Amino acid sequence: MTFSGVLVPLITPFAADGEVAAEALEGLAHAVLDGGASGLVALGTTAEAAMLTEKERRAVVEVCARVRRERGATLVVGAGSSGTCGTAEALRDLGGVADAALVAVPSFVRPGEAGVLAHFTELSRRSPVPLIVYNVPHRTGQAAGAAALREIGALTAVRGVKQAVGGVDADTVALLADPPEDFAVLAGDDAFLSALLALGAPGGIVATAHLCTADFAALAEAWRSGDAARARALGHRLSALAAAVFAEPNPTVLKGVLHARGLIPTPSVRLPLLPARRESVEAVLRLL
């Protein structure tokens, strides 16, 4: 399994009674695949996974796994916690269900890069599915630099990284210049997708691609085929759209826009998130 193109980290839509709106989730999954997405991500940050119950998380995975079977699509599932043993237990249930697991660098613990390597070494040994490292230091408090990611990427089960460091930093440039073999450096910050694709990233995990999915897929294809003029034009426009979608905490604005377009039953999010302001939602709608 290789990971490339635009993978969409699906929101978790809620019904008026606060329950997971499974039918709306299934519809979104099919819609982004119809638009050209190369795969789906369930239970990522965009899914509000931390605020879902275990029963709700299972329901979300069941819906996405069904779409995976029907469409032959790639499915990545967010899994794990700060602890290595707990993460290994969560991964155990994904065999035969997902193509890979998205596993964050341990948060709060701040184990240092040696501890991060030890964490993924143990998970690589125990996981029934390939692993994609979620490197998002502004959420976890623990950075993983290019040298550490090369060591982690050499592990048997590790197949890529979602690189979400808040920009195009020196480590990202260095990693893209010399990645491990069969290791995908995926853009994880929507606004910098085009920049990372230009530097050689094979794709990205892109929440904003719920909207204008075909344009995001075209952006990836334009860089892949060497059509730089088209890629730059698309990239500038879609980066502006992504910045507007992330004007408030993810996925509040995105849910407001999807609701305004009639694609989900409510714009509701779970506390401690608060619904996006109307002005933020309208700013995205104007760009669309």
Coordinates of N, CA and C in Angstrom, one line a residue, residues 113-282:
E113 N 13.0 12.7 21.5 CA 13.0 12.0 20.3 C 13.4 10.5 20.4
A114 N 14.3 10.2 21.4 CA 14.6 8.8 21.6 C 13.4 8.0 22.1
G115 N 12.6 8.7 23.0 CA 11.4 8.0 23.4 C 10.3 7.8 22.3
V116 N 10.3 8.8 21.4 CA 9.3 8.7 20.3 C 9.8 7.5 19.4
L117 N 11.1 7.4 19.2 CA 11.6 6.3 18.4 C 11.3 5.0 19.0
A118 N 11.5 4.9 20.3 CA 11.2 3.7 21.1 C 9.7 3.3 21.0
H119 N 8.8 4.3 21.1 CA 7.4 4.2 21.0 C 7.0 3.5 19.7
F120 N 7.5 4.1 18.6 CA 7.1 3.6 17.3 C 7.8 2.2 17.0
T121 N 9.0 2.0 17.6 CA 9.6 0.7 17.4 C 8.8 -0.4 18.0
E122 N 8.2 -0.2 19.2 CA 7.4 -1.2 19.8 C 6.1 -1.3 19.0
L123 N 5.5 -0.2 18.5 CA 4.2 -0.3 17.8 C 4.5 -1.0 16.4
S124 N 5.6 -0.7 15.8 CA 5.9 -1.4 14.5 C 6.0 -2.9 14.7
R125 N 6.5 -3.3 15.9 CA 6.6 -4.7 16.2 C 5.2 -5.4 16.4
R126 N 4.3 -4.6 16.9 CA 3.0 -5.2 17.4 C 1.8 -4.9 16.5
S127 N 1.9 -3.9 15.6 CA 0.8 -3.5 14.8 C 0.4 -4.4 13.7
P128 N -0.9 -4.7 13.5 CA -1.3 -5.6 12.4 C -1.5 -4.8 11.1
V129 N -1.4 -3.4 11.2 CA -1.5 -2.6 10.0 C -0.3 -1.6 9.9
P130 N 0.0 -1.1 8.7 CA 1.0 -0.1 8.6 C 0.7 1.1 9.4
L131 N 1.7 1.9 9.7 CA 1.6 3.1 10.6 C 2.0 4.3 9.8
I132 N 1.2 5.4 10.0 CA 1.6 6.7 9.5 C 1.7 7.6 10.8
V133 N 2.9 8.2 10.9 CA 3.2 9.0 12.1 C 2.5 10.3 11.9
Y134 N 1.8 10.8 13.0 CA 1.2 12.1 12.9 C 2.1 13.1 13.7
N135 N 2.9 13.9 13.0 CA 3.8 14.8 13.6 C 3.2 16.2 13.7
V136 N 2.7 16.5 14.9 CA 2.0 17.7 15.0 C 2.3 18.4 16.4
P137 N 3.6 18.9 16.4 CA 4.1 19.4 17.7 C 3.3 20.5 18.4
H138 N 2.5 21.3 17.7 CA 1.8 22.3 18.4 C 0.6 21.7 19.2
R139 N 0.2 20.5 18.9 CA -0.8 19.8 19.6 C -0.2 18.8 20.7
T140 N 1.0 18.2 20.4 CA 1.5 17.2 21.2 C 2.6 17.7 22.2
G141 N 3.2 18.8 21.9 CA 4.3 19.3 22.7 C 5.6 18.6 22.5
Q142 N 5.7 17.7 21.5 CA 6.9 17.0 21.2 C 7.2 17.0 19.7
A143 N 8.3 17.6 19.3 CA 8.7 17.6 17.9 C 9.4 16.4 17.6
A144 N 9.4 16.0 16.3 CA 10.2 14.9 15.7 C 10.8 15.5 14.5
G145 N 12.1 15.7 14.6 CA 12.9 16.3 13.5 C 13.2 15.3 12.4
A146 N 13.8 15.8 11.3 CA 14.1 15.0 10.1 C 14.9 13.7 10.4
A147 N 15.9 13.9 11.3 CA 16.8 12.7 11.6 C 16.0 11.6 12.3
A148 N 15.2 12.1 13.3 CA 14.3 11.1 14.0 C 13.3 10.5 13.1
L149 N 12.7 11.2 12.2 CA 11.7 10.6 11.4 C 12.3 9.7 10.4
R150 N 13.6 9.9 10.0 CA 14.2 8.9 9.1 C 14.4 7.6 9.8
E151 N 14.8 7.7 11.1 CA 15.0 6.4 11.9 C 13.6 5.7 12.0
I152 N 12.6 6.5 12.4 CA 11.3 5.9 12.5 C 10.8 5.3 11.2
G153 N 11.0 6.1 10.1 CA 10.6 5.6 8.8 C 11.3 4.4 8.3
A154 N 12.4 4.0 8.9 CA 13.1 2.8 8.5 C 12.5 1.6 9.2
L155 N 11.6 1.8 10.1 CA 10.9 0.6 10.8 C 10.0 -0.1 9.8
T156 N 9.9 -1.3 10.0 CA 9.1 -2.2 9.0 C 7.7 -1.7 8.8
A157 N 7.0 -1.4 9.8 CA 5.6 -1.1 9.7 C 5.3 0.3 9.4
V158 N 6.2 1.2 9.5 CA 6.0 2.7 9.3 C 6.1 3.0 7.9
R159 N 5.0 3.6 7.3 CA 5.0 3.9 5.9 C 4.9 5.4 5.5
G160 N 4.8 6.2 6.5 CA 4.7 7.6 6.2 C 4.6 8.5 7.4
V161 N 4.5 9.8 7.2 CA 4.3 10.8 8.2 C 3.3 11.8 7.7
K162 N 2.4 12.2 8.6 CA 1.5 13.4 8.3 C 2.3 14.5 9.0
Q163 N 2.9 15.4 8.1 CA 3.8 16.4 8.6 C 3.0 17.7 8.8
A164 N 2.7 18.0 10.1 CA 1.8 19.2 10.4 C 2.5 20.0 11.4
V165 N 3.6 20.7 10.9 CA 4.4 21.4 11.9 C 4.2 22.9 11.8
G166 N 3.1 23.3 11.1 CA 2.7 24.7 11.0 C 3.4 25.5 10.0
G167 N 4.1 24.9 9.1 CA 4.8 25.7 8.0 C 5.7 24.7 7.2
V168 N 6.6 25.3 6.5 CA 7.6 24.6 5.7 C 8.9 24.9 6.4
D169 N 9.3 24.1 7.4 CA 10.5 24.4 8.1 C 11.7 23.6 7.6
A170 N 12.8 23.8 8.2 CA 14.0 23.2 7.6 C 14.0 21.7 7.7
D171 N 13.4 21.1 8.8 CA 13.3 19.7 8.9 C 12.4 19.1 7.8
T172 N 11.3 19.8 7.5 CA 10.4 19.3 6.4 C 11.1 19.3 5.1
V173 N 11.9 20.3 4.8 CA 12.6 20.4 3.5 C 13.7 19.3 3.5
A174 N 14.4 19.1 4.6 CA 15.4 18.1 4.6 C 14.8 16.7 4.5
L175 N 13.7 16.4 5.1 CA 13.1 15.1 5.0 C 12.6 14.8 3.6
L176 N 12.0 15.8 3.0 CA 11.5 15.6 1.6 C 12.7 15.5 0.6
A177 N 13.8 16.0 0.9 CA 15.0 15.9 0.1 C 15.6 14.5 0.2
D178 N 15.4 13.8 1.3 CA 16.0 12.5 1.5 C 15.2 11.7 2.4
P179 N 14.0 11.2 1.9 CA 13.1 10.4 2.8 C 13.5 9.0 2.8
P180 N 13.1 8.2 3.8 CA 13.4 6.8 3.8 C 12.7 6.1 2.6
E181 N 13.2 4.9 2.2 CA 12.6 4.2 1.1 C 11.1 3.8 1.5
D182 N 10.2 4.0 0.5 CA 8.8 3.6 0.7 C 8.2 4.3 1.9
F183 N 8.5 5.6 2.0 CA 8.0 6.4 3.1 C 7.4 7.7 2.6
A184 N 6.1 7.9 2.8 CA 5.4 9.0 2.2 C 5.4 10.2 3.2
V185 N 5.9 11.3 2.8 CA 5.8 12.6 3.6 C 4.6 13.3 3.1
L186 N 3.5 13.2 3.9 CA 2.2 13.8 3.5 C 2.0 15.1 4.2
A187 N 1.6 16.1 3.4 CA 1.3 17.4 3.9 C 0.1 17.3 4.9
G188 N 0.3 17.9 6.1 CA -0.7 17.8 7.1 C -1.3 19.2 7.5
D189 N -0.8 20.3 7.0 CA -1.3 21.6 7.2 C -1.9 22.0 5.8
D190 N -3.2 22.2 5.8 CA -3.9 22.4 4.5 C -3.3 23.6 3.7
A191 N -3.0 24.7 4.4 CA -2.6 25.9 3.7 C -1.2 25.7 3.1
F192 N -0.4 24.7 3.5 CA 0.9 24.5 3.0 C 0.9 23.2 2.1
L193 N -0.2 22.7 1.7 CA -0.3 21.5 0.8 C 0.5 21.8 -0.5
S194 N 0.2 22.9 -1.2 CA 0.8 23.1 -2.5 C 2.3 23.3 -2.3
A195 N 2.8 23.9 -1.3 CA 4.2 24.1 -1.1 C 4.9 22.7 -0.9
L196 N 4.3 21.8 -0.1 CA 4.9 20.5 0.1 C 4.8 19.7 -1.2
L197 N 3.7 19.8 -1.9 CA 3.7 19.0 -3.2 C 4.8 19.5 -4.1
A198 N 5.0 20.8 -4.1 CA 6.0 21.4 -5.0 C 7.4 20.9 -4.6
L199 N 7.6 20.5 -3.3 CA 8.9 20.0 -2.9 C 9.0 18.5 -3.0
G200 N 7.9 17.9 -3.5 CA 8.0 16.5 -3.7 C 7.2 15.6 -2.9
A201 N 6.3 16.1 -2.0 CA 5.4 15.3 -1.2 C 4.5 14.6 -2.2
P202 N 4.1 13.3 -1.9 CA 3.2 12.6 -2.8 C 1.8 12.9 -2.6
G203 N 1.5 13.7 -1.5 CA 0.1 14.0 -1.3 C -0.1 14.6 0.1
G204 N -1.3 14.6 0.6 CA -1.6 15.2 1.9 C -2.9 14.7 2.5
I205 N -3.0 15.0 3.8 CA -4.3 14.7 4.5 C -4.9 16.0 4.8
V206 N -6.0 16.3 4.0 CA -6.5 17.7 3.8 C -7.9 17.8 4.2
A207 N -8.2 18.4 5.4 CA -9.6 18.6 5.8 C -10.4 19.5 4.9
T208 N -9.7 20.6 4.4 CA -10.5 21.5 3.5 C -10.9 20.8 2.2
A209 N -10.4 19.7 1.9 CA -10.8 18.9 0.7 C -12.2 18.3 0.8
H210 N -12.9 18.5 2.0 CA -14.3 18.2 2.0 C -15.0 19.1 1.0
L211 N -14.4 20.3 0.8 CA -15.0 21.3 -0.1 C -14.1 21.3 -1.4
C212 N -14.6 21.5 -2.5 CA -13.8 21.6 -3.8 C -12.9 20.4 -3.9
T213 N -13.3 19.2 -3.6 CA -12.5 18.0 -3.6 C -11.8 17.9 -5.0
A214 N -12.5 18.1 -6.0 CA -11.9 17.9 -7.4 C -10.8 18.9 -7.6
D215 N -10.9 20.1 -7.1 CA -9.8 21.1 -7.2 C -8.5 20.6 -6.5
F216 N -8.7 20.1 -5.3 CA -7.5 19.6 -4.5 C -6.9 18.4 -5.2
A217 N -7.7 17.5 -5.8 CA -7.2 16.4 -6.5 C -6.4 16.9 -7.8
A218 N -7.0 18.0 -8.4 CA -6.3 18.5 -9.6 C -5.0 19.2 -9.2
L219 N -4.9 19.8 -8.0 CA -3.7 20.4 -7.6 C -2.6 19.4 -7.4
A220 N -2.9 18.2 -6.8 CA -2.0 17.2 -6.6 C -1.5 16.6 -8.0
E221 N -2.4 16.5 -8.9 CA -2.1 16.0 -10.2 C -1.2 17.0 -11.0
A222 N -1.5 18.3 -10.8 CA -0.8 19.3 -11.6 C 0.7 19.3 -11.1
W223 N 1.0 19.2 -9.8 CA 2.3 19.1 -9.4 C 3.0 17.8 -9.8
R224 N 2.2 16.7 -9.8 CA 2.8 15.4 -10.1 C 3.2 15.4 -11.6
S225 N 2.4 16.0 -12.5 CA 2.6 16.0 -13.9 C 3.6 17.1 -14.4
G226 N 3.9 18.0 -13.5 CA 4.9 19.1 -13.8 C 4.2 20.3 -14.4
D227 N 2.9 20.4 -14.3 CA 2.2 21.6 -14.8 C 2.2 22.7 -13.7
A228 N 3.4 23.3 -13.5 CA 3.6 24.3 -12.4 C 2.7 25.5 -12.5
A229 N 2.5 26.0 -13.7 CA 1.6 27.2 -13.8 C 0.2 26.9 -13.3
R230 N -0.4 25.8 -13.7 CA -1.7 25.4 -13.2 C -1.6 25.2 -11.7
A231 N -0.6 24.5 -11.2 CA -0.5 24.1 -9.8 C -0.4 25.4 -9.0
R232 N 0.4 26.4 -9.4 CA 0.5 27.6 -8.6 C -0.8 28.3 -8.5
A233 N -1.5 28.4 -9.6 CA -2.8 29.1 -9.6 C -3.8 28.4 -8.7
L234 N -3.9 27.1 -8.8 CA -4.8 26.3 -7.9 C -4.3 26.5 -6.4
G235 N -3.0 26.3 -6.2 CA -2.4 26.4 -4.9 C -2.7 27.6 -4.2
H236 N -2.6 28.8 -4.9 CA -2.8 30.1 -4.2 C -4.3 30.2 -3.8
R237 N -5.2 29.8 -4.7 CA -6.6 29.9 -4.4 C -7.0 28.9 -3.2
L238 N -6.5 27.7 -3.3 CA -6.9 26.7 -2.3 C -6.2 27.0 -0.9
S239 N -5.0 27.6 -0.9 CA -4.4 28.0 0.3 C -5.2 29.1 1.0
A240 N -5.7 30.0 0.2 CA -6.6 31.0 0.8 C -7.9 30.4 1.4
L241 N -8.4 29.5 0.7 CA -9.6 28.8 1.2 C -9.3 28.1 2.5
A242 N -8.2 27.4 2.5 CA -7.8 26.6 3.7 C -7.6 27.6 4.9
A243 N -7.0 28.7 4.7 CA -6.8 29.7 5.8 C -8.1 30.1 6.3
A244 N -9.1 30.3 5.5 CA -10.4 30.7 6.0 C -11.1 29.6 6.7
V245 N -10.9 28.4 6.3 CA -11.5 27.2 7.0 C -10.9 27.1 8.4
F246 N -9.7 27.4 8.5 CA -9.0 27.2 9.8 C -8.9 28.5 10.6
A247 N -9.8 29.5 10.3 CA -9.8 30.8 11.0 C -10.2 30.6 12.5
E248 N -10.9 29.5 12.7 CA -11.3 29.1 14.1 C -11.0 27.6 14.3
P249 N -11.0 27.1 15.5 CA -10.5 25.7 15.7 C -11.2 24.7 14.8
N250 N -10.4 23.8 14.3 CA -10.9 22.8 13.4 C -11.7 21.8 14.2
P251 N -12.9 21.4 13.7 CA -13.5 21.6 12.4 C -14.7 22.5 12.4
T252 N -14.7 23.5 13.3 CA -15.9 24.3 13.5 C -16.4 25.1 12.3
V253 N -15.4 25.7 11.6 CA -15.9 26.5 10.4 C -16.3 25.5 9.3
L254 N -15.5 24.4 9.1 CA -15.8 23.4 8.1 C -17.2 22.9 8.3
K255 N -17.6 22.6 9.6 CA -18.9 22.0 9.8 C -20.0 23.1 9.5
G256 N -19.7 24.3 9.9 CA -20.7 25.4 9.6 C -20.9 25.5 8.1
V257 N -19.8 25.4 7.3 CA -20.0 25.5 5.8 C -20.7 24.3 5.3
L258 N -20.4 23.1 5.7 CA -21.1 21.9 5.2 C -22.5 21.9 5.6
H259 N -22.9 22.4 6.7 CA -24.3 22.6 7.1 C -25.0 23.6 6.2
A260 N -24.3 24.7 6.0 CA -24.9 25.8 5.2 C -25.2 25.3 3.7
R261 N -24.4 24.3 3.3 CA -24.6 23.7 1.9 C -25.5 22.5 1.9
G262 N -26.1 22.2 3.1 CA -27.0 21.1 3.2 C -26.5 19.7 3.2
L263 N -25.2 19.6 3.5 CA -24.5 18.3 3.4 C -24.5 17.6 4.8
I264 N -24.7 18.3 5.9 CA -24.8 17.6 7.2 C -26.0 18.2 7.9
P265 N -26.6 17.5 8.8 CA -27.9 18.0 9.4 C -27.7 19.1 10.4
T266 N -26.6 19.2 11.1 CA -26.3 20.4 12.0 C -24.9 20.8 11.9
P267 N -24.5 22.0 12.4 CA -23.1 22.4 12.4 C -22.5 22.1 13.8
S268 N -23.2 21.2 14.6 CA -22.8 21.0 16.0 C -21.4 20.4 16.1
V269 N -20.7 20.9 17.2 CA -19.5 20.3 17.6 C -19.6 20.0 19.1
R270 N -18.7 19.2 19.6 CA -18.7 18.8 21.0 C -17.8 19.7 21.8
L271 N -18.2 20.0 23.0 CA -17.4 20.7 23.9 C -16.1 20.0 24.2
P272 N -15.0 20.7 24.4 CA -14.9 22.1 24.6 C -14.9 23.0 23.3
L273 N -15.1 22.4 22.1 CA -15.2 23.2 20.9 C -16.5 24.0 21.0
L274 N -16.5 25.1 20.4 CA -17.7 26.0 20.2 C -18.0 26.2 18.7
P275 N -19.3 26.3 18.4 CA -19.6 26.5 16.9 C -18.9 27.8 16.4
A276 N -18.6 27.7 15.1 CA -17.9 28.9 14.5 C -18.8 30.1 14.4
R277 N -18.3 31.2 14.4 CA -19.0 32.5 14.2 C -19.6 32.5 12.8
R278 N -20.7 33.1 12.7 CA -21.4 33.2 11.3 C -20.4 33.9 10.3
E279 N -19.7 35.0 10.8 CA -18.8 35.7 9.9 C -17.7 34.8 9.3
S280 N -17.2 33.8 10.1 CA -16.2 32.9 9.6 C -16.8 32.0 8.5
V281 N -18.0 31.5 8.8 CA -18.6 30.6 7.8 C -18.9 31.3 6.5
E282 N -19.4 32.5 6.6 CA -19.8 33.3 5.4 C -18.5 33.7 4.6

